[in-house]
Amino acid sequence: MRVTSGSGTTVSGWRTTAPRRFGALAGVAAAAVAIGVAEAVAVLTGSRSAPLIAVGGAVVDLAPGPLKRFATDVFYVYDKIALLIGTAVLLGGFAALVGLVAVRSLRLGYAGIGLFGVLGVAAALTRPGAGPTAALPSLIGAALAAWLLRLLLAGPLGTSLVGPPLPGPADRSATPQLPPPPQASSSPQLPPSPQPPSSSQLPSALPSASPSSPAGPVPVPGRVDSPVPGPVENPAAPVFGPVDPVARRRFLTGVGAALGVAAVAGFGGRWLSTRRGVSAARAAIELPVPASPAPPLPAGVELAVPQLAPYVTPNRNFYRIDTALVVPQVDPEQWRLRIHGRVRNPITLSYADLLARPMIERHITLACVSNEVGGELIGNARWLGVPLGPLLAEAGPLDGADQVVARAVDGWTCGSPTSVLTDGRDAMLAVGMNGVPLPIEHGFPVRVVVPGLYGYVSACKWIVELELTSFADFDAYWVPRGWAAQGPIKTQSRIDTPRARRTLAAGPVTVAGVAWAQHVGIRGVEVRVDDGDWEPATLAPTVGADTWVQWSWQWAATSGEHTLRVRATDATGAVQTGQARRIDPDGATGWHTVPVTVN
């Protein structure tokens, strides 16, 4: 039976009894509980099986290259946070729409929740390494959302929102309105109202009652209360009055309680996931003494210029770029590395096996291919690890195996030329960073470090596989998304001080920064003011060609608007190009330019 009120539609059966304006709130509350409880369930099934994380990860994998570049350009290193917030906002909008639809029909509301559950299950099951239990968070969350939606809209909380019935058309037709009895008055009497004609006086065109036609009132011309011929949905349906304030408060209290449950379950689940992490296992690790320690830093390696990046980047400040929405928690006791593919001798190593092998320690500068000219997606650290060259030699690469594909625990892949990993450079499976076990967010327990290659083709964190194959047979993660299959680092330089658009005092000004050409080395750095001559800068000493180098130049600044530019020359004599190119497909080029004002 359909029931209509001024505040919404109330119906029975598969239709709800709550006013429409409360549907959006109910939908958002149901979705919040689903996400929160699913997060708690994911403590048992793995954090990547939580719907928000699973769907977000699928979006990352399926998004086209231009969209990824746009996200990196706009949100920089906060792209993952932006993705999760955007996913949550879209989910909230969809949930509100589901709630509005559910007011009209619970069937359609359930269908919307079912779609949410299917997307969550599909995303979770397609994550690398996912098992059947990965579907549980989305399934349980969807079931709870459906139950809560019915409770809020069609259960006691929903039915209580309907106001008391008001007299409707049926009531008015059953109880004719009679004129008030005449009162004694000195006022003139009005003429009596005309009486309706009898049935015999009605025009012949009007239908008359007969045994074959239903009995009922006959429409009479001129009578306001006479039924008008035409379709009537349900003339006996009652009309409900305003929502009771007490009922409204009860409904809003229920919504608030649901949101509270969602918050406790969601944040509690995330906290438990952290507690179940590997921080304790990492803290218990004692790194071995390297067989080949890092050379000591030479005197003067740090120029001690304010705002100049330190020679060694602290772990807390080291850039982080990856596709993981949640940091993988890899237990070192369970960790295994498989070296397989086109090899004569496949190898499987445990973490203990790796720590037992001879270690090297080196200062190596890593850079991201997404680093713009003058950008900060670069850092230098002291790495401890097992050399990759001898390890690959033990496996015995077969002919044609010109690519080594590193695969992370979350399925991410990168491909490095086999020739680069075996040419004698200090490529390694790193287990330590700046004297401590790898930070979890930087790849604990094991990651790959290769001097001279951008991270997207070499720096695999949370590594679990090394597969020897060919570039013709396999494209790593970023290649189908528009990036080059091979990515040697380009010679670059950066001005750290003065900062762009700063106002300086006329007179001596120290211009300083860093330059890098990993595995090649830097021969010189030059600075130019406006369109003047290139002036040589002073280079600080460094430990080797695999790290960046600090530089400085003294400028006698004069009043006015000026533009500072910098370029580097590598150890082969090649000068850094001034042609500006964007980061894709294999790294940005151009001179870092800094405008300043001198008073």
C-alpha positions as a Python dict, from the first residue, in 0.01 Angstrom:
ca = {
    (1, 'M'): (0, 0, 0),
    (2, 'R'): (143, 341, -96),
    (3, 'V'): (135, 614, 167),
    (4, 'T'): (231, 972, 96),
    (5, 'S'): (328, 1252, 331),
    (6, 'G'): (462, 1598, 290),
    (7, 'S'): (808, 1497, 413),
    (8, 'G'): (863, 1192, 199),
    (9, 'T'): (722, 865, 83),
    (10, 'T'): (621, 596, 329),
    (11, 'V'): (521, 256, 212),
    (12, 'S'): (497, -98, 338),
    (13, 'G'): (648, -426, 221),
    (14, 'W'): (968, -367, 22),
    (15, 'R'): (915, 6, 54),
    (16, 'T'): (1031, 181, 367),
    (17, 'T'): (845, 393, 616),
    (18, 'A'): (1106, 667, 669),
    (19, 'P'): (1080, 1013, 512),
    (20, 'R'): (1309, 1058, 215),
    (21, 'R'): (1524, 1327, 370),
    (22, 'F'): (1660, 1076, 623),
    (23, 'G'): (1770, 830, 355),
    (24, 'A'): (2106, 992, 281),
    (25, 'L'): (2202, 988, 649),
    (26, 'A'): (2106, 624, 680),
    (27, 'G'): (2306, 532, 370),
    (28, 'V'): (2621, 709, 490),
    (29, 'A'): (2590, 553, 837),
    (30, 'A'): (2548, 204, 691),
    (31, 'A'): (2850, 248, 463),
    (32, 'A'): (3062, 383, 750),
    (33, 'V'): (2982, 79, 964),
    (34, 'A'): (3062, -149, 670),
    (35, 'I'): (3403, 13, 615),
    (36, 'G'): (3487, 27, 986),
    (37, 'V'): (3393, -332, 1063),
    (38, 'A'): (3564, -452, 746),
    (39, 'E'): (3881, -279, 865),
    (40, 'A'): (3857, -471, 1191),
    (41, 'V'): (3802, -802, 1008),
    (42, 'A'): (4103, -724, 789),
    (43, 'V'): (4320, -752, 1100),
    (44, 'L'): (4274, -1128, 1058),
    (45, 'T'): (4274, -1146, 678),
    (46, 'G'): (4543, -889, 598),
    (47, 'S'): (4523, -511, 584),
    (48, 'R'): (4522, -509, 203),
    (49, 'S'): (4188, -697, 205),
    (50, 'A'): (4005, -404, 367),
    (51, 'P'): (3761, -263, 106),
    (52, 'L'): (3895, 92, 110),
    (53, 'I'): (4253, -26, 68),
    (54, 'A'): (4168, -297, -185),
    (55, 'V'): (3960, -67, -405),
    (56, 'G'): (4220, 208, -374),
    (57, 'G'): (4491, -35, -478),
    (58, 'A'): (4287, -143, -779),
    (59, 'V'): (4243, 222, -876),
    (60, 'V'): (4620, 272, -855),
    (61, 'D'): (4682, -30, -1079),
    (62, 'L'): (4410, 50, -1333),
    (63, 'A'): (4454, 426, -1356),
    (64, 'P'): (4606, 538, -1689),
    (65, 'G'): (4953, 686, -1693),
    (66, 'P'): (4844, 1049, -1752),
    (67, 'L'): (4615, 1034, -1449),
    (68, 'K'): (4898, 901, -1232),
    (69, 'R'): (5127, 1178, -1350),
    (70, 'F'): (4856, 1434, -1277),
    (71, 'A'): (4818, 1296, -924),
    (72, 'T'): (5194, 1311, -868),
    (73, 'D'): (5214, 1665, -1004),
    (74, 'V'): (4926, 1792, -792),
    (75, 'F'): (4965, 1596, -469),
    (76, 'Y'): (5339, 1517, -484),
    (77, 'V'): (5431, 1265, -210),
    (78, 'Y'): (5080, 1292, -63),
    (79, 'D'): (4917, 1120, -360),
    (80, 'K'): (4824, 810, -157),
    (81, 'I'): (4653, 1015, 112),
    (82, 'A'): (4469, 1208, -158),
    (83, 'L'): (4358, 882, -321),
    (84, 'L'): (4223, 738, 4),
    (85, 'I'): (4040, 1061, 87),
    (86, 'G'): (3898, 1080, -264),
    (87, 'T'): (3787, 716, -250),
    (88, 'A'): (3617, 776, 85),
    (89, 'V'): (3439, 1087, -48),
    (90, 'L'): (3314, 901, -355),
    (91, 'L'): (3201, 613, -138),
    (92, 'G'): (3016, 855, 89),
    (93, 'G'): (2837, 1008, -208),
    (94, 'F'): (2742, 667, -341),
    (95, 'A'): (2620, 560, 4),
    (96, 'A'): (2403, 872, 33),
    (97, 'L'): (2250, 793, -307),
    (98, 'V'): (2186, 434, -200),
    (99, 'G'): (2008, 562, 110),
    (100, 'L'): (1788, 796, -93),
    (101, 'V'): (1699, 514, -330),
    (102, 'A'): (1631, 278, -39),
    (103, 'V'): (1362, 513, 90),
    (104, 'R'): (1169, 439, -227),
    (105, 'S'): (1265, 72, -246),
    (106, 'L'): (1473, -143, -16),
    (107, 'R'): (1529, -379, -308),
    (108, 'L'): (1722, -109, -493),
    (109, 'G'): (1903, -13, -174),
    (110, 'Y'): (2013, -372, -125),
    (111, 'A'): (2125, -380, -488),
    (112, 'G'): (2345, -76, -429),
    (113, 'I'): (2499, -236, -121),
    (114, 'G'): (2548, -556, -318),
    (115, 'L'): (2738, -362, -585),
    (116, 'F'): (2958, -215, -313),
    (117, 'G'): (3026, -564, -177),
    (118, 'V'): (3103, -710, -520),
    (119, 'L'): (3353, -433, -597),
    (120, 'G'): (3523, -483, -261),
    (121, 'V'): (3543, -859, -303),
    (122, 'A'): (3674, -834, -659),
    (123, 'A'): (3937, -579, -562),
    (124, 'A'): (4051, -781, -260),
    (125, 'L'): (4071, -1113, -444),
    (126, 'T'): (4273, -963, -730),
    (127, 'R'): (4543, -825, -499),
    (128, 'P'): (4870, -1017, -542),
    (129, 'G'): (4894, -1307, -299),
    (130, 'A'): (4530, -1281, -190),
    (131, 'G'): (4352, -1595, -71),
    (132, 'P'): (3980, -1674, -39),
    (133, 'T'): (3965, -1516, 307),
    (134, 'A'): (4042, -1177, 150),
    (135, 'A'): (3674, -1160, 51),
    (136, 'L'): (3551, -1174, 412),
    (137, 'P'): (3590, -805, 506),
    (138, 'S'): (3380, -687, 211),
    (139, 'L'): (3119, -962, 255),
    (140, 'I'): (3076, -900, 627),
    (141, 'G'): (3074, -525, 575),
    (142, 'A'): (2807, -544, 304),
    (143, 'A'): (2586, -771, 518),
    (144, 'L'): (2607, -531, 811),
    (145, 'A'): (2533, -236, 585),
    (146, 'A'): (2217, -404, 454),
    (147, 'W'): (2100, -490, 806),
    (148, 'L'): (2164, -139, 936),
    (149, 'L'): (1996, 25, 637),
    (150, 'R'): (1679, -176, 700),
    (151, 'L'): (1693, -101, 1072),
    (152, 'L'): (1725, 272, 1012),
    (153, 'L'): (1468, 302, 735),
    (154, 'A'): (1221, 16, 775),
    (155, 'G'): (1272, -93, 1135),
    (156, 'P'): (1159, 71, 1457),
    (157, 'L'): (1383, 373, 1403),
    (158, 'G'): (1232, 431, 1060),
    (159, 'T'): (868, 368, 1143),
    (160, 'S'): (885, 599, 1443),
    (161, 'L'): (963, 886, 1207),
    (162, 'V'): (612, 877, 1060),
    (163, 'G'): (380, 1135, 1215),
    (164, 'P'): (18, 1070, 1321),
    (165, 'P'): (-235, 1019, 1040),
    (166, 'L'): (-435, 1320, 932),
    (167, 'P'): (-787, 1311, 786),
    (168, 'G'): (-758, 1218, 424),
    (169, 'P'): (-995, 1223, 127),
    (170, 'A'): (-1158, 900, 243),
    (171, 'D'): (-1239, 1051, 582),
    (172, 'R'): (-1391, 1361, 425),
    (173, 'S'): (-1610, 1159, 187),
    (174, 'A'): (-1732, 930, 465),
    (175, 'T'): (-1828, 1219, 690),
    (176, 'P'): (-2012, 1484, 487),
    (177, 'Q'): (-1972, 1837, 606),
    (178, 'L'): (-2311, 1965, 732),
    (179, 'P'): (-2393, 2333, 764),
    (180, 'P'): (-2420, 2458, 1123),
    (181, 'P'): (-2770, 2471, 1266),
    (182, 'P'): (-2946, 2801, 1211),
    (183, 'Q'): (-2913, 3052, 1493),
    (184, 'A'): (-3174, 3305, 1596),
    (185, 'S'): (-3063, 3626, 1441),
    (186, 'S'): (-3202, 3951, 1323),
    (187, 'S'): (-2993, 3927, 1010),
    (188, 'P'): (-3175, 3852, 687),
    (189, 'Q'): (-3211, 3485, 601),
    (190, 'L'): (-3016, 3363, 304),
    (191, 'P'): (-3202, 3165, 42),
    (192, 'P'): (-3168, 2791, 75),
    (193, 'S'): (-2892, 2628, -125),
    (194, 'P'): (-3007, 2447, -435),
    (195, 'Q'): (-3070, 2076, -390),
    (196, 'P'): (-2902, 1831, -617),
    (197, 'P'): (-3125, 1694, -889),
    (198, 'S'): (-3261, 1348, -853),
    (199, 'S'): (-3129, 1069, -1062),
    (200, 'S'): (-3421, 1099, -1297),
    (201, 'Q'): (-3331, 1461, -1363),
    (202, 'L'): (-2967, 1394, -1451),
    (203, 'P'): (-2862, 1414, -1812),
    (204, 'S'): (-2881, 1087, -1992),
    (205, 'A'): (-2514, 1106, -2075),
    (206, 'L'): (-2418, 1038, -1713),
    (207, 'P'): (-2390, 674, -1607),
    (208, 'S'): (-2654, 533, -1384),
    (209, 'A'): (-2625, 261, -1127),
    (210, 'S'): (-2715, -81, -1249),
    (211, 'P'): (-2656, -435, -1133),
    (212, 'S'): (-2371, -462, -1381),
    (213, 'S'): (-2192, -148, -1263),
    (214, 'P'): (-2041, -86, -921),
    (215, 'A'): (-2244, 110, -678),
    (216, 'G'): (-2108, 442, -569),
    (217, 'P'): (-2165, 810, -573),
    (218, 'V'): (-2246, 965, -902),
    (219, 'P'): (-2054, 1274, -1005),
    (220, 'V'): (-2270, 1578, -1000),
    (221, 'P'): (-2184, 1890, -1198),
    (222, 'G'): (-2121, 2188, -974),
    (223, 'R'): (-2050, 1986, -656),
    (224, 'V'): (-1703, 2044, -513),
    (225, 'D'): (-1707, 1725, -309),
    (226, 'S'): (-1822, 1517, -602),
    (227, 'P'): (-1573, 1249, -716),
    (228, 'V'): (-1400, 1346, -1038),
    (229, 'P'): (-1369, 1075, -1303),
    (230, 'G'): (-1008, 967, -1363),
    (231, 'P'): (-731, 746, -1211),
    (232, 'V'): (-693, 774, -836),
    (233, 'E'): (-387, 602, -684),
    (234, 'N'): (-546, 515, -353),
    (235, 'P'): (-822, 748, -231),
    (236, 'A'): (-831, 565, 103),
    (237, 'A'): (-456, 620, 176),
    (238, 'P'): (-393, 817, 492),
    (239, 'V'): (-178, 1129, 497),
    (240, 'F'): (76, 1154, 778),
    (241, 'G'): (156, 1462, 975),
    (242, 'P'): (490, 1615, 1076),
    (243, 'V'): (772, 1399, 1213),
    (244, 'D'): (769, 1370, 1590),
    (245, 'P'): (1075, 1556, 1732),
    (246, 'V'): (1137, 1273, 1978),
    (247, 'A'): (1139, 1022, 1693),
    (248, 'R'): (1375, 1245, 1495),
    (249, 'R'): (1616, 1258, 1786),
    (250, 'R'): (1591, 881, 1824),
    (251, 'F'): (1677, 833, 1457),
    (252, 'L'): (1969, 1076, 1469),
    (253, 'T'): (2094, 908, 1785),
    (254, 'G'): (2089, 576, 1601),
    (255, 'V'): (2285, 728, 1313),
    (256, 'G'): (2535, 877, 1557),
    (257, 'A'): (2576, 544, 1733),
    (258, 'A'): (2640, 375, 1399),
    (259, 'L'): (2906, 632, 1310),
    (260, 'G'): (3063, 580, 1652),
    (261, 'V'): (3078, 205, 1597),
    (262, 'A'): (3233, 268, 1256),
    (263, 'A'): (3501, 494, 1404),
    (264, 'V'): (3589, 256, 1687),
    (265, 'A'): (3599, -47, 1457),
    (266, 'G'): (3792, 132, 1183),
    (267, 'F'): (4056, 304, 1393),
    (268, 'G'): (4073, 9, 1629),
    (269, 'G'): (4130, -226, 1340),
    (270, 'R'): (4403, -5, 1200),
    (271, 'W'): (4567, 14, 1544),
    (272, 'L'): (4553, -363, 1582),
    (273, 'S'): (4704, -406, 1237),
    (274, 'T'): (4991, -187, 1349),
    (275, 'R'): (5030, -386, 1670),
    (276, 'R'): (5040, -704, 1462),
    (277, 'G'): (5311, -547, 1248),
    (278, 'V'): (5680, -622, 1243),
    (279, 'S'): (5819, -333, 1446),
    (280, 'A'): (5916, -562, 1733),
    (281, 'A'): (6085, -809, 1498),
    (282, 'R'): (6276, -526, 1332),
    (283, 'A'): (6389, -385, 1667),
    (284, 'A'): (6531, -725, 1766),
    (285, 'I'): (6756, -753, 1460),
    (286, 'E'): (7129, -706, 1504),
    (287, 'L'): (7288, -622, 1172),
    (288, 'P'): (7612, -803, 1082),
    (289, 'V'): (7943, -628, 1051),
    (290, 'P'): (8012, -562, 682),
    (291, 'A'): (8298, -747, 519),
    (292, 'S'): (8358, -431, 316),
    (293, 'P'): (8264, -124, 523),
    (294, 'A'): (8184, 215, 375),
    (295, 'P'): (8481, 448, 329),
    (296, 'P'): (8493, 721, 594),
    (297, 'L'): (8349, 1055, 496),
    (298, 'P'): (8626, 1295, 391),
    (299, 'A'): (8680, 1619, 576),
    (300, 'G'): (8475, 1900, 426),
    (301, 'V'): (8208, 1675, 275),
    (302, 'E'): (7953, 1897, 450),
    (303, 'L'): (7975, 2264, 351),
    (304, 'A'): (7764, 2368, 652),
    (305, 'V'): (7564, 2622, 452),
    (306, 'P'): (7217, 2699, 594),
    (307, 'Q'): (6931, 2540, 393),
    (308, 'L'): (7176, 2316, 204),
    (309, 'A'): (7070, 1949, 200),
    (310, 'P'): (7296, 1738, 426),
    (311, 'Y'): (7532, 1498, 256),
    (312, 'V'): (7368, 1200, 430),
    (313, 'T'): (6988, 1216, 436),
    (314, 'P'): (6835, 1113, 772),
    (315, 'N'): (6598, 816, 743),
    (316, 'R'): (6302, 1022, 862),
    (317, 'N'): (6358, 1271, 578),
    (318, 'F'): (6431, 1023, 301),
    (319, 'Y'): (6175, 1048, 23),
    (320, 'R'): (5921, 769, -19),
    (321, 'I'): (5756, 695, -353),
    (322, 'D'): (5574, 365, -416),
    (323, 'T'): (5230, 230, -500),
    (324, 'A'): (5155, 76, -159),
    (325, 'L'): (4852, 235, 9),
    (326, 'V'): (4940, 51, 330),
    (327, 'V'): (5299, -30, 416),
    (328, 'P'): (5353, -407, 381),
    (329, 'Q'): (5437, -580, 708),
    (330, 'V'): (5677, -860, 619),
    (331, 'D'): (5788, -1093, 897),
    (332, 'P'): (6161, -1157, 856),
    (333, 'E'): (6115, -1508, 997),
    (334, 'Q'): (5873, -1590, 716),
    (335, 'W'): (6051, -1394, 442),
    (336, 'R'): (6193, -1584, 147),
    (337, 'L'): (6368, -1469, -169),
    (338, 'R'): (6335, -1678, -484),
    (339, 'I'): (6584, -1633, -767),
    (340, 'H'): (6438, -1814, -1066),
    (341, 'G'): (6348, -1785, -1432),
    (342, 'R'): (6615, -1825, -1697),
    (343, 'V'): (6882, -1954, -1463),
    (344, 'R'): (7074, -2277, -1431),
    (345, 'N'): (7052, -2290, -1052),
    (346, 'P'): (6736, -2150, -891),
    (347, 'I'): (6804, -2019, -540),
    (348, 'T'): (6581, -1967, -236),
    (349, 'L'): (6714, -1766, 57),
    (350, 'S'): (6576, -1695, 402),
    (351, 'Y'): (6649, -1376, 591),
    (352, 'A'): (6898, -1564, 809),
    (353, 'D'): (7067, -1699, 494),
    (354, 'L'): (7101, -1348, 360),
    (355, 'L'): (7247, -1209, 683),
    (356, 'A'): (7503, -1490, 685),
    (357, 'R'): (7648, -1387, 349),
    (358, 'P'): (7934, -1135, 314),
    (359, 'M'): (7800, -780, 332),
    (360, 'I'): (7912, -452, 177),
    (361, 'E'): (7837, -103, 306),
    (362, 'R'): (7823, 194, 69),
    (363, 'H'): (7699, 551, 44),
    (364, 'I'): (7461, 559, -254),
    (365, 'T'): (7228, 834, -374),
    (366, 'L'): (6884, 723, -494),
    (367, 'A'): (6657, 936, -712),
    (368, 'C'): (6300, 903, -833),
    (369, 'V'): (6217, 941, -1200),
    (370, 'S'): (5928, 1166, -1093),
    (371, 'N'): (6176, 1420, -956),
    (372, 'E'): (6127, 1750, -1133),
    (373, 'V'): (6424, 1971, -1213),
    (374, 'G'): (6521, 2115, -875),
    (375, 'G'): (6297, 1865, -694),
    (376, 'E'): (6351, 1687, -364),
    (377, 'L'): (6271, 1325, -456),
    (378, 'I'): (6633, 1230, -405),
    (379, 'G'): (6839, 1127, -103),
    (380, 'N'): (7176, 988, -4),
    (381, 'A'): (7215, 711, 256),
    (382, 'R'): (7464, 454, 385),
    (383, 'W'): (7333, 115, 275),
    (384, 'L'): (7429, -229, 406),
    (385, 'G'): (7356, -535, 195),
    (386, 'V'): (7456, -840, -7),
    (387, 'P'): (7613, -769, -348),
    (388, 'L'): (7380, -869, -630),
    (389, 'G'): (7646, -952, -887),
    (390, 'P'): (7791, -1259, -712),
    (391, 'L'): (7444, -1379, -614),
    (392, 'L'): (7323, -1368, -974),
    (393, 'A'): (7641, -1541, -1085),
    (394, 'E'): (7558, -1828, -850),
    (395, 'A'): (7216, -1859, -1011),
    (396, 'G'): (7378, -1871, -1355),
    (397, 'P'): (7181, -1655, -1600),
    (398, 'L'): (7104, -1828, -1929),
    (399, 'D'): (7149, -1677, -2273),
    (400, 'G'): (6889, -1414, -2349),
    (401, 'A'): (6820, -1329, -1984),
    (402, 'D'): (6888, -958, -2031),
    (403, 'Q'): (6642, -838, -1764),
    (404, 'V'): (6620, -905, -1391),
    (405, 'V'): (6265, -850, -1268),
    (406, 'A'): (6236, -770, -898),
    (407, 'R'): (5894, -846, -750),
    (408, 'A'): (5765, -704, -421),
    (409, 'V'): (5536, -879, -175),
    (410, 'D'): (5246, -663, -299),
    (411, 'G'): (5306, -764, -661),
    (412, 'W'): (5483, -449, -780),
    (413, 'T'): (5761, -514, -1031),
    (414, 'C'): (6059, -335, -1178),
    (415, 'G'): (6308, -448, -1438),
    (416, 'S'): (6683, -382, -1441),
    (417, 'P'): (6931, -476, -1714),
    (418, 'T'): (7121, -788, -1615),
    (419, 'S'): (7436, -628, -1751),
    (420, 'V'): (7403, -335, -1509),
    (421, 'L'): (7358, -559, -1204),
    (422, 'T'): (7662, -766, -1296),
    (423, 'D'): (7905, -496, -1417),
    (424, 'G'): (8079, -461, -1080),
    (425, 'R'): (7889, -163, -942),
    (426, 'D'): (7767, -184, -583),
    (427, 'A'): (7414, -307, -660),
    (428, 'M'): (7287, -486, -352),
    (429, 'L'): (7005, -651, -162),
    (430, 'A'): (7001, -398, 121),
    (431, 'V'): (6910, -488, 478),
    (432, 'G'): (7039, -176, 655),
    (433, 'M'): (7007, 200, 609),
    (434, 'N'): (7224, 453, 791),
    (435, 'G'): (7333, 200, 1051),
    (436, 'V'): (6993, 48, 1139),
    (437, 'P'): (6772, -223, 987),
    (438, 'L'): (6571, -92, 695),
    (439, 'P'): (6278, 123, 807),
    (440, 'I'): (5952, -59, 737),
    (441, 'E'): (5833, 209, 497),
    (442, 'H'): (6162, 186, 306),
    (443, 'G'): (6139, -186, 236),
    (444, 'F'): (6203, -389, 551),
    (445, 'P'): (6328, -656, 564),
    (446, 'V'): (6502, -642, 222),
    (447, 'R'): (6506, -405, -73),
    (448, 'V'): (6715, -350, -386),
    (449, 'V'): (6960, -60, -423),
    (450, 'V'): (7128, 3, -760),
    (451, 'P'): (7350, 309, -813),
    (452, 'G'): (7293, 485, -1144),
    (453, 'L'): (6934, 373, -1211),
    (454, 'Y'): (6611, 553, -1131),
    (455, 'G'): (6405, 385, -862),
    (456, 'Y'): (6121, 285, -1092),
    (457, 'V'): (6350, 38, -1271),
    (458, 'S'): (6556, -81, -975),
    (459, 'A'): (6456, 16, -619),
    (460, 'C'): (6220, -268, -533),
    (461, 'K'): (6111, -256, -167),
    (462, 'W'): (5976, -555, 28),
    (463, 'I'): (6131, -778, -237),
    (464, 'V'): (6043, -1150, -252),
    (465, 'E'): (6151, -1253, -604),
    (466, 'L'): (6423, -1200, -861),
    (467, 'E'): (6323, -1343, -1197),
    (468, 'L'): (6560, -1351, -1490),
    (469, 'T'): (6383, -1297, -1819),
    (470, 'S'): (6411, -1063, -2118),
    (471, 'F'): (6286, -715, -2196),
    (472, 'A'): (6111, -863, -2499),
    (473, 'D'): (5913, -1107, -2284),
    (474, 'F'): (5813, -899, -1982),
    (475, 'D'): (5713, -540, -1912),
    (476, 'A'): (5754, -428, -1551),
    (477, 'Y'): (5485, -229, -1369),
    (478, 'W'): (5551, 119, -1509),
    (479, 'V'): (5631, 26, -1869),
    (480, 'P'): (5270, -32, -1988),
    (481, 'R'): (5183, 295, -1815),
    (482, 'G'): (5396, 504, -2048),
    (483, 'W'): (5743, 493, -1894),
    (484, 'A'): (6064, 373, -2056),
    (485, 'A'): (6177, 17, -1993),
    (486, 'Q'): (6525, 137, -1899),
    (487, 'G'): (6601, 439, -1682),
    (488, 'P'): (6961, 545, -1626),
    (489, 'I'): (6985, 854, -1407),
    (490, 'K'): (7045, 1183, -1587),
    (491, 'T'): (7302, 1438, -1473),
    (492, 'Q'): (7128, 1702, -1263),
    (493, 'S'): (7203, 1991, -1029),
    (494, 'R'): (6996, 2193, -784),
    (495, 'I'): (7012, 2528, -605),
    (496, 'D'): (6920, 2485, -239),
    (497, 'T'): (6998, 2840, -129),
    (498, 'P'): (6884, 3106, -186),
    (499, 'R'): (6526, 2987, -221),
    (500, 'A'): (6313, 3098, -513),
    (501, 'R'): (6148, 3441, -493),
    (502, 'R'): (6337, 3540, -179),
    (503, 'T'): (6445, 3896, -113),
    (504, 'L'): (6819, 3932, -48),
    (505, 'A'): (7041, 4212, 69),
    (506, 'A'): (7292, 4349, -179),
    (507, 'G'): (7645, 4228, -126),
    (508, 'P'): (7803, 3884, -76),
    (509, 'V'): (7552, 3599, -113),
    (510, 'T'): (7635, 3228, -88),
    (511, 'V'): (7469, 3024, -361),
    (512, 'A'): (7484, 2652, -283),
    (513, 'G'): (7326, 2321, -373),
    (514, 'V'): (7388, 1963, -481),
    (515, 'A'): (7467, 1788, -808),
    (516, 'W'): (7457, 1421, -906),
    (517, 'A'): (7542, 1177, -1183),
    (518, 'Q'): (7541, 842, -1002),
    (519, 'H'): (7798, 584, -1109),
    (520, 'V'): (7955, 844, -1337),
    (521, 'G'): (8047, 1126, -1100),
    (522, 'I'): (8052, 1506, -1113),
    (523, 'R'): (8351, 1696, -1252),
    (524, 'G'): (8221, 2050, -1210),
    (525, 'V'): (7927, 2281, -1140),
    (526, 'E'): (7865, 2627, -1287),
    (527, 'V'): (7629, 2909, -1192),
    (528, 'R'): (7499, 3189, -1412),
    (529, 'V'): (7325, 3511, -1311),
    (530, 'D'): (7070, 3634, -1566),
    (531, 'D'): (7233, 3611, -1911),
    (532, 'G'): (7589, 3649, -1786),
    (533, 'D'): (7879, 3409, -1811),
    (534, 'W'): (7884, 3068, -1645),
    (535, 'E'): (8094, 3089, -1329),
    (536, 'P'): (8260, 2781, -1175),
    (537, 'A'): (8141, 2674, -831),
    (538, 'T'): (8347, 2508, -560),
    (539, 'L'): (8284, 2135, -512),
    (540, 'A'): (8297, 1968, -172),
    (541, 'P'): (8481, 1634, -152),
    (542, 'T'): (8277, 1316, -176),
    (543, 'V'): (8326, 945, -107),
    (544, 'G'): (8270, 833, -465),
    (545, 'A'): (8084, 858, -792),
    (546, 'D'): (7768, 694, -659),
    (547, 'T'): (7666, 990, -442),
    (548, 'W'): (7569, 1348, -494),
    (549, 'V'): (7813, 1629, -419),
    (550, 'Q'): (7763, 1963, -248),
    (551, 'W'): (7877, 2282, -419),
    (552, 'S'): (7887, 2656, -343),
    (553, 'W'): (7955, 2986, -520),
    (554, 'Q'): (8003, 3336, -384),
    (555, 'W'): (7794, 3599, -559),
    (556, 'A'): (7835, 3975, -529),
    (557, 'A'): (7465, 4049, -553),
    (558, 'T'): (7351, 4383, -694),
    (559, 'S'): (7011, 4546, -657),
    (560, 'G'): (6733, 4436, -887),
    (561, 'E'): (6548, 4129, -1009),
    (562, 'H'): (6780, 3842, -1095),
    (563, 'T'): (6763, 3482, -1214),
    (564, 'L'): (7012, 3220, -1098),
    (565, 'R'): (7079, 2907, -1303),
    (566, 'V'): (7297, 2603, -1241),
    (567, 'R'): (7439, 2325, -1456),
    (568, 'A'): (7673, 2033, -1392),
    (569, 'T'): (7937, 1852, -1593),
    (570, 'D'): (7982, 1480, -1532),
    (571, 'A'): (8309, 1292, -1503),
    (572, 'T'): (8311, 1213, -1875),
    (573, 'G'): (8294, 1582, -1965),
    (574, 'A'): (7929, 1577, -2074),
    (575, 'V'): (7750, 1900, -1979),
    (576, 'Q'): (7401, 1888, -1834),
    (577, 'T'): (7150, 1981, -2102),
    (578, 'G'): (6945, 2297, -2072),
    (579, 'Q'): (6660, 2156, -2280),
    (580, 'A'): (6355, 2138, -2055),
    (581, 'R'): (6173, 1804, -2065),
    (582, 'R'): (5906, 1664, -1841),
    (583, 'I'): (5960, 1366, -1613),
    (584, 'D'): (5808, 1105, -1844),
    (585, 'P'): (5909, 876, -1999),
    (586, 'D'): (6256, 854, -1842),
    (587, 'G'): (6333, 1159, -1626),
    (588, 'A'): (6322, 1537, -1644),
    (589, 'T'): (6597, 1754, -1793),
    (590, 'G'): (6681, 2125, -1787),
    (591, 'W'): (6859, 2376, -1567),
    (592, 'H'): (6728, 2459, -1223),
    (593, 'T'): (6630, 2826, -1225),
    (594, 'V'): (6576, 3042, -917),
    (595, 'P'): (6440, 3400, -937),
    (596, 'V'): (6540, 3635, -654),
    (597, 'T'): (6509, 4000, -561),
    (598, 'V'): (6806, 4197, -430),
    (599, 'N'): (6755, 4522, -240),
}
